[in-house]
Short mmCIF file of C-alpha atoms and ligand atoms in Angstrom, two decimals:
data_model
loop_
_atom_site.label_atom_id
_atom_site.label_comp_id
_atom_site.label_asym_id
_atom_site.label_seq_id
_atom_site.Cartn_x
_atom_site.Cartn_y
_atom_site.Cartn_z
CA MET A 4 -85.21 -23.47 -2.02
CA ALA A 5 -85.65 -19.74 -2.56
CA TYR A 6 -88.46 -18.48 -4.75
CA ASP A 7 -87.19 -17.62 -8.29
CA GLU A 8 -89.03 -14.35 -9.23
CA ASN A 9 -88.20 -15.13 -12.93
CA ASN A 10 -89.97 -18.52 -13.06
CA ILE A 11 -92.46 -18.76 -15.97
CA PHE A 12 -95.56 -18.64 -13.73
CA ALA A 13 -94.34 -15.61 -11.91
CA LYS A 14 -94.03 -13.92 -15.34
CA ILE A 15 -97.59 -15.05 -16.21
CA LEU A 16 -98.92 -13.65 -12.88
CA ARG A 17 -97.23 -10.29 -13.62
CA GLY A 18 -98.67 -10.21 -17.08
CA GLU A 19 -95.30 -10.44 -18.76
CA LEU A 20 -96.25 -13.67 -20.52
CA PRO A 21 -99.68 -14.63 -21.97
CA CYS A 22 -101.77 -17.40 -20.78
CA ASP A 23 -105.17 -18.94 -21.75
CA LYS A 24 -106.93 -17.69 -18.51
CA VAL A 25 -109.97 -19.61 -17.37
CA PHE A 26 -110.33 -18.16 -13.80
CA GLU A 27 -109.01 -15.44 -11.52
CA ASP A 28 -109.75 -14.13 -8.10
CA ASP A 29 -107.93 -12.56 -5.16
CA TRP A 30 -106.23 -15.88 -4.40
CA ALA A 31 -105.66 -17.69 -7.56
CA LEU A 32 -105.14 -17.68 -11.33
CA ALA A 33 -106.04 -20.64 -13.50
CA PHE A 34 -105.09 -21.24 -17.16
CA THR A 35 -104.86 -24.20 -19.53
CA ASP A 36 -101.69 -26.14 -19.52
CA ILE A 37 -99.44 -25.56 -22.61
CA GLN A 38 -99.05 -29.34 -23.08
CA PRO A 39 -102.45 -30.70 -22.19
CA GLN A 40 -102.47 -34.44 -21.09
CA ALA A 41 -106.29 -34.71 -20.98
CA PRO A 42 -109.25 -32.90 -22.56
CA ILE A 43 -109.44 -30.74 -19.46
CA HIS A 44 -105.90 -29.91 -18.21
CA ILE A 45 -105.89 -26.67 -16.12
CA LEU A 46 -103.27 -25.23 -13.89
CA VAL A 47 -104.31 -23.38 -10.78
CA ILE A 48 -101.61 -21.18 -9.14
CA PRO A 49 -101.77 -19.10 -6.02
CA LYS A 50 -101.16 -15.31 -6.31
CA GLY A 51 -98.54 -15.42 -3.66
CA ALA A 52 -94.89 -16.44 -4.23
CA TYR A 53 -94.60 -20.11 -3.06
CA VAL A 54 -92.19 -22.63 -4.59
CA SER A 55 -94.21 -25.72 -4.10
CA MET A 56 -96.87 -27.46 -1.93
CA ASP A 57 -94.31 -27.72 0.89
CA ASP A 58 -93.61 -24.01 0.93
CA PHE A 59 -97.27 -23.22 0.57
CA SER A 60 -98.45 -25.45 3.37
CA VAL A 61 -95.80 -24.02 5.81
CA ASN A 62 -95.81 -20.33 4.89
CA ALA A 63 -99.15 -19.37 3.39
CA SER A 64 -101.80 -17.84 5.57
CA ALA A 65 -105.02 -19.65 6.33
CA ASP A 66 -106.94 -17.23 4.08
CA GLU A 67 -104.51 -17.91 1.21
CA ILE A 68 -104.90 -21.71 1.57
CA ALA A 69 -108.62 -21.58 1.89
CA GLY A 70 -108.88 -19.14 -0.99
CA PHE A 71 -106.67 -21.23 -3.15
CA PHE A 72 -108.21 -24.57 -2.69
CA ARG A 73 -111.73 -23.17 -2.98
CA ALA A 74 -110.52 -21.84 -6.37
CA VAL A 75 -109.28 -25.29 -7.45
CA GLY A 76 -112.79 -26.60 -6.74
CA THR A 77 -114.46 -23.82 -8.64
CA VAL A 78 -112.23 -24.27 -11.58
CA ALA A 79 -112.98 -28.00 -11.83
CA ARG A 80 -116.79 -27.32 -11.50
CA ASP A 81 -116.66 -24.52 -14.04
CA ALA A 82 -114.89 -26.78 -16.47
CA GLY A 83 -117.72 -29.19 -16.18
CA ALA A 84 -115.72 -31.97 -14.56
CA THR A 85 -117.43 -32.48 -11.32
CA GLN A 86 -120.05 -35.00 -12.49
CA ASP A 87 -117.88 -37.50 -14.39
CA GLY A 88 -114.77 -36.83 -12.16
CA TYR A 89 -111.46 -35.18 -12.15
CA ARG A 90 -107.93 -35.51 -10.66
CA MET A 91 -105.98 -32.81 -8.92
CA LEU A 92 -102.24 -33.25 -8.74
CA ALA A 93 -99.34 -31.22 -7.37
CA ASN A 94 -95.69 -32.09 -7.99
CA HIS A 95 -93.23 -31.19 -5.26
CA GLY A 96 -89.52 -31.56 -6.03
CA ARG A 97 -87.28 -33.88 -7.93
CA ASP A 98 -88.94 -37.24 -7.41
CA ALA A 99 -92.22 -35.71 -8.60
CA ARG A 100 -90.49 -34.13 -11.53
CA GLN A 101 -91.77 -30.60 -10.73
CA GLU A 102 -90.66 -28.43 -13.67
CA VAL A 103 -91.99 -24.97 -12.68
CA PRO A 104 -90.95 -23.72 -9.20
CA HIS A 105 -94.22 -21.87 -8.45
CA PHE A 106 -96.69 -23.89 -6.54
CA HIS A 107 -99.52 -25.18 -8.92
CA VAL A 108 -102.19 -27.72 -8.95
CA HIS A 109 -103.11 -29.54 -12.17
CA VAL A 110 -106.75 -30.31 -12.71
CA PHE A 111 -107.32 -33.12 -15.15
CA GLY A 112 -110.60 -34.37 -16.60
CA GLY A 113 -112.75 -35.11 -19.55
CA ARG A 114 -111.79 -38.73 -19.99
CA ASP A 115 -111.22 -41.87 -17.92
CA LEU A 116 -107.83 -40.94 -16.19
CA GLY A 117 -106.56 -44.46 -15.54
CA GLY A 118 -104.70 -45.61 -12.49
CA MET A 119 -103.31 -43.26 -9.88
CA VAL A 120 -99.58 -43.40 -10.21
CA LYS A 121 -97.56 -44.52 -13.22
CA ARG A 122 -95.30 -47.49 -12.37
CA ALA A 123 -91.54 -46.73 -12.80
P1 DGP M 212 -94.91 -29.69 -13.24
O1 DGP M 212 -94.19 -30.85 -13.64
O2 DGP M 212 -96.00 -30.06 -12.16
O3 DGP M 212 -94.15 -28.48 -12.71
O4 DGP M 212 -95.70 -29.18 -14.50
C1 DGP M 212 -95.60 -27.95 -15.10
C2 DGP M 212 -96.67 -27.79 -16.21
O5 DGP M 212 -96.57 -26.46 -16.70
C3 DGP M 212 -96.40 -28.64 -17.40
O6 DGP M 212 -97.56 -29.44 -17.51
C4 DGP M 212 -96.32 -27.71 -18.59
C5 DGP M 212 -96.80 -26.43 -18.12
N1 DGP M 212 -96.18 -25.26 -18.57
C6 DGP M 212 -94.88 -24.94 -18.62
N2 DGP M 212 -94.66 -23.71 -19.15
C7 DGP M 212 -95.84 -23.16 -19.42
C8 DGP M 212 -96.38 -22.02 -20.07
O7 DGP M 212 -95.62 -21.18 -20.39
N3 DGP M 212 -97.65 -21.84 -20.15
C9 DGP M 212 -98.57 -22.79 -19.79
N4 DGP M 212 -99.82 -22.56 -19.90
N5 DGP M 212 -98.19 -23.92 -19.16
C10 DGP M 212 -96.85 -24.12 -19.11
#
């Protein structure tokens, strides 16, 4: 699947759409999810143009991957979620119901998050 330069997160990265930014460095931007599903629900996205985890894991450089996942940990720590716990989640493709075709990791926390995967 080719990267769509007009996806909503690409527009946020270019500053064409606003976001509630909580973190930014050379590798990642993080902002609160527009439809939060937990008291802490932050999206962390790489600065590079990658459709999903599959694209990112194949095509991103080692520096991009390290920088991105370090940012995810920093975001969770800065949100105060490290002590009580948090969940990170990335949806890839149809079965996972990925909505936005720019790779992103959800960070959830701030309450008991329940079981790992919802039964169909
Ligand atoms: P996913 O299913 O993993 O692709 O989740 C996409 C998430 O993105 C979903 O939780 C809602 C969120 N989202 C969609 N549009 C926007 C937006 O314009 N701003 C923000 N902050 N979040 C958005």
